[in-house]
Short mmCIF file of C-alpha atoms in Angstrom, two decimals:
data_model
loop_
_atom_site.label_atom_id
_atom_site.label_comp_id
_atom_site.label_asym_id
_atom_site.label_seq_id
_atom_site.Cartn_x
_atom_site.Cartn_y
_atom_site.Cartn_z
CA MET A 1327 66.45 36.03 25.16
CA LYS A 1328 63.40 38.16 25.75
CA SER A 1329 63.58 41.90 25.44
CA GLN A 1330 60.96 44.57 26.00
CA ILE A 1331 61.45 48.31 25.87
CA ILE A 1332 58.36 49.18 27.88
CA SER A 1333 56.99 48.60 31.32
CA PHE A 1334 53.79 49.66 33.00
CA THR A 1335 51.69 49.27 36.11
CA SER A 1336 47.92 49.35 36.20
CA ALA A 1337 45.01 49.70 38.60
CA LEU A 1338 41.30 49.78 37.93
CA LEU A 1339 39.36 53.01 38.31
CA ALA A 1340 35.79 53.01 39.53
CA ALA A 1341 33.48 54.09 36.74
CA VAL A 1342 31.69 57.37 37.39
CA PRO A 1343 28.47 58.10 35.45
CA LEU A 1344 28.67 61.33 33.48
CA VAL A 1345 24.94 61.93 33.73
CA ALA A 1346 22.63 60.95 36.58
CA GLY A 1347 20.93 57.70 35.72
CA ALA A 1348 23.27 56.99 32.78
CA PRO A 1349 24.81 53.53 32.70
CA SER A 1350 28.38 53.38 33.96
CA PRO A 1351 30.99 52.99 31.24
CA SER A 1352 33.28 50.00 31.52
CA PRO A 1353 36.29 50.89 33.65
CA CYS A 1354 39.64 51.15 31.88
CA PRO A 1355 42.95 50.46 33.60
CA LEU A 1356 44.87 53.45 34.87
CA VAL A 1357 48.26 52.95 33.27
CA ASP A 1358 51.63 54.50 34.01
CA VAL A 1359 53.65 54.04 30.82
CA VAL A 1360 57.43 54.22 30.75
CA VAL A 1361 58.65 55.59 27.41
CA PHE A 1362 62.00 55.21 25.71
CA PRO A 1363 63.62 56.77 22.65
CA ASP A 1364 62.20 55.16 19.50
CA ALA A 1365 64.63 52.43 18.38
CA PHE A 1366 63.20 51.82 14.87
CA GLU A 1367 65.17 54.04 12.45
CA ALA A 1368 64.98 54.22 8.64
CA THR A 1369 68.43 53.45 7.21
CA ALA A 1370 67.90 55.46 3.99
CA LEU A 1371 66.50 58.42 5.94
CA PRO A 1372 68.74 58.84 9.01
CA GLY A 1373 66.96 60.57 11.86
CA TYR A 1374 63.48 59.35 10.79
CA TYR A 1375 61.74 56.84 13.05
CA LEU A 1376 58.77 54.45 12.90
CA GLU A 1377 55.58 55.93 14.36
CA SER A 1378 51.81 55.88 13.89
CA ALA A 1379 49.51 58.48 12.38
CA ASN A 1380 45.82 57.61 12.63
CA GLY A 1381 46.65 53.91 12.60
CA ILE A 1382 49.04 53.89 9.62
CA ALA A 1383 52.81 53.45 9.73
CA VAL A 1384 54.77 56.65 9.13
CA LEU A 1385 58.27 57.99 9.63
CA VAL A 1386 58.75 61.05 11.83
CA LYS A 1387 61.61 63.33 12.78
CA PRO A 1388 63.03 64.08 15.34
CA GLN A 1389 63.32 60.85 17.32
CA PRO A 1390 60.15 60.48 19.43
CA GLU A 1391 59.73 58.93 22.85
CA ASN A 1392 57.63 55.80 22.37
CA THR A 1393 56.32 52.72 24.10
CA PHE A 1394 56.93 49.67 21.92
CA ALA A 1395 56.41 46.12 23.18
CA PHE A 1396 58.01 43.01 21.73
CA ASP A 1397 59.91 39.86 22.57
CA GLU A 1398 63.27 39.71 20.85
CA GLY A 1399 62.96 37.00 18.20
CA VAL A 1400 59.77 36.35 16.21
CA GLY A 1401 56.41 37.76 17.25
CA PRO A 1402 54.09 40.77 17.08
CA LEU A 1403 55.26 44.38 17.36
CA GLY A 1404 53.05 46.55 19.56
CA LEU A 1405 53.00 50.33 19.92
CA TRP A 1406 51.13 52.08 22.73
CA ASN A 1407 48.15 54.21 21.59
CA ALA A 1408 48.98 53.71 17.90
CA GLY A 1409 45.49 52.67 16.78
CA PRO A 1410 42.41 50.74 17.89
CA THR A 1411 42.51 48.33 20.83
CA VAL A 1412 40.38 45.27 21.56
CA ASP A 1413 38.53 46.84 24.52
CA GLY A 1414 38.61 50.50 23.46
CA CYS A 1415 40.87 51.39 26.37
CA ALA A 1416 44.34 52.87 26.04
CA GLY A 1417 46.72 50.09 25.10
CA TYR A 1418 48.79 48.48 22.38
CA SER A 1419 47.98 48.30 18.70
CA TYR A 1420 49.98 45.95 16.50
CA LEU A 1421 51.90 46.57 13.28
CA ASN A 1422 50.36 44.46 10.48
CA ALA A 1423 51.10 44.13 6.76
CA HIS A 1424 48.14 43.95 4.33
CA GLN A 1425 48.81 43.04 0.71
CA ILE A 1426 47.64 45.73 -1.71
CA GLY A 1427 45.55 44.63 -4.67
CA SER A 1428 45.01 41.22 -6.18
CA LEU A 1429 46.66 39.63 -9.22
CA SER A 1430 48.30 42.85 -10.33
CA ALA A 1431 51.67 44.53 -10.04
CA SER A 1432 50.42 46.18 -6.86
CA THR A 1433 50.63 42.83 -5.06
CA THR A 1434 54.35 43.53 -4.68
CA TYR A 1435 53.52 46.00 -1.89
CA SER A 1436 51.73 45.83 1.44
CA LYS A 1437 50.22 48.69 3.42
CA LEU A 1438 51.21 48.87 7.09
CA THR A 1439 48.61 49.58 9.74
CA TYR A 1440 48.35 49.42 13.51
CA ASP A 1441 45.40 47.20 14.46
CA ALA A 1442 43.75 45.92 17.64
CA VAL A 1443 44.83 42.32 16.90
CA ALA A 1444 48.24 41.15 15.66
CA THR A 1445 48.02 39.26 12.35
CA THR A 1446 51.65 39.74 11.28
CA ASN A 1447 54.78 38.44 12.97
CA TRP A 1448 58.12 40.20 12.77
CA GLU A 1449 61.70 39.10 13.33
CA ILE A 1450 62.93 41.61 15.88
CA THR A 1451 66.59 41.59 16.85
CA ILE A 1452 68.36 44.51 18.51
CA GLY A 1453 71.12 45.73 16.20
CA ALA A 1454 69.53 44.19 13.07
CA ASP A 1455 66.82 45.17 10.58
CA LEU A 1456 63.11 44.64 11.17
CA LYS A 1457 61.82 41.75 9.03
CA LYS A 1458 58.34 40.44 8.31
CA VAL A 1459 58.20 36.65 8.56
CA GLY A 1460 55.87 34.26 6.74
CA PHE A 1461 54.99 34.55 3.05
CA PRO A 1462 56.18 36.80 1.67
CA ALA A 1463 59.05 37.46 4.06
CA SER A 1464 60.63 40.88 3.68
CA SER A 1465 62.83 43.45 5.38
CA ASP A 1466 62.46 45.91 2.48
CA PHE A 1467 60.30 48.97 3.06
CA LEU A 1468 59.21 51.85 0.87
CA ALA A 1469 59.02 55.32 2.44
CA CYS A 1470 56.78 57.61 0.36
CA LYS A 1471 56.91 61.34 0.90
CA ARG A 1472 53.67 63.18 1.58
CA PRO A 1473 52.62 65.91 -0.88
CA ALA A 1474 54.15 69.37 -0.46
CA GLY A 1475 52.16 71.39 2.05
CA SER A 1476 50.66 68.33 3.78
CA LEU A 1477 49.77 68.99 7.40
CA LYS A 1478 49.39 65.32 8.28
CA LYS A 1479 51.68 63.64 10.80
CA GLY A 1480 54.76 61.94 9.43
CA LYS A 1481 56.72 63.27 6.46
CA TYR A 1482 56.83 59.74 4.98
CA VAL A 1483 54.22 56.97 4.85
CA LEU A 1484 55.72 53.49 5.13
CA PHE A 1485 54.88 50.46 2.97
CA LEU A 1486 56.38 46.97 2.85
CA GLN A 1487 57.95 45.69 -0.38
CA ASN A 1488 57.28 42.03 -1.10
CA PRO A 1489 60.15 40.60 -3.18
CA GLY A 1490 59.17 37.63 -5.32
CA VAL A 1491 55.47 38.52 -5.48
CA VAL A 1492 54.70 39.76 -8.98
CA GLY A 1493 51.58 40.05 -11.04
CA PRO A 1494 51.06 39.17 -14.70
CA ALA A 1495 53.29 40.88 -17.27
CA SER A 1496 50.25 42.77 -18.59
CA SER A 1497 49.74 44.52 -15.24
CA THR A 1498 49.91 48.30 -15.16
CA PRO A 1499 52.96 49.47 -13.18
CA VAL A 1500 52.24 51.16 -9.88
CA THR A 1501 52.70 54.94 -10.08
CA SER A 1502 51.01 56.01 -6.84
CA PHE A 1503 49.78 54.77 -3.48
CA ALA A 1504 46.86 55.73 -1.26
CA SER A 1505 48.31 56.87 2.05
CA GLY A 1506 45.48 55.40 4.10
CA ASP A 1507 44.58 58.81 5.52
CA GLY A 1508 43.34 60.63 2.45
CA GLU A 1509 46.43 61.51 0.44
CA VAL A 1510 47.85 60.24 -2.86
CA LEU A 1511 51.57 59.48 -2.74
CA LEU A 1512 53.57 59.40 -5.97
CA LYS A 1513 55.87 56.42 -6.35
CA SER A 1514 58.48 58.82 -7.73
CA SER A 1515 58.62 60.36 -4.22
CA CYS A 1516 59.39 57.01 -2.56
CA VAL A 1517 62.72 55.66 -1.36
CA SER A 1518 63.62 52.07 -0.48
CA THR A 1519 64.80 51.61 3.09
CA LYS A 1520 65.38 49.16 5.89
CA ILE A 1521 64.13 49.75 9.43
CA HIS A 1522 67.08 49.24 11.78
CA ILE A 1523 66.49 48.40 15.43
CA ASN A 1524 68.97 50.45 17.42
CA PRO A 1525 70.21 49.37 20.85
CA ALA A 1526 68.69 51.31 23.74
CA ALA A 1527 70.76 54.37 24.54
#
């Protein structure tokens, strides 16, 4: 059964040069976006929801109004205006997992970004937990608290934990993560969580 929690209509706008004689920019669709309460909630941090901050996955509170797009089952997870798009126009960016490091203990984690093209598929079922499919499959996330006094969006930055992917025994244990937007996050500030997909209210 297919399920989407967004809908939109679009029409093309005529491009208007900003300066006489300047080439016309490519027209972007005029889009009317219908938003819904964010359904993706952190189980270990009740009241915190999946969002984007400068193209990285974060948890925010209170519950935002968002425009996610997905088909219930296995496929990409899109969020409106979460990051770059293919044509530079307003549109969906897609939640992707990128393994951190190579042949070290850090390979047990993946950073989560919103990108113009979907490279990661997710198992998305209303009433269940969000799960990355493929190798390594995982529904285990790590929410790492931003440093005290941070003014950046999202109190927590979200990473994916990759069970079963371990580096050599001689690897140095991970003690911190780069947030992806200029901050260092201590592993001691992180909490393991699932991301539960709540039914629409």
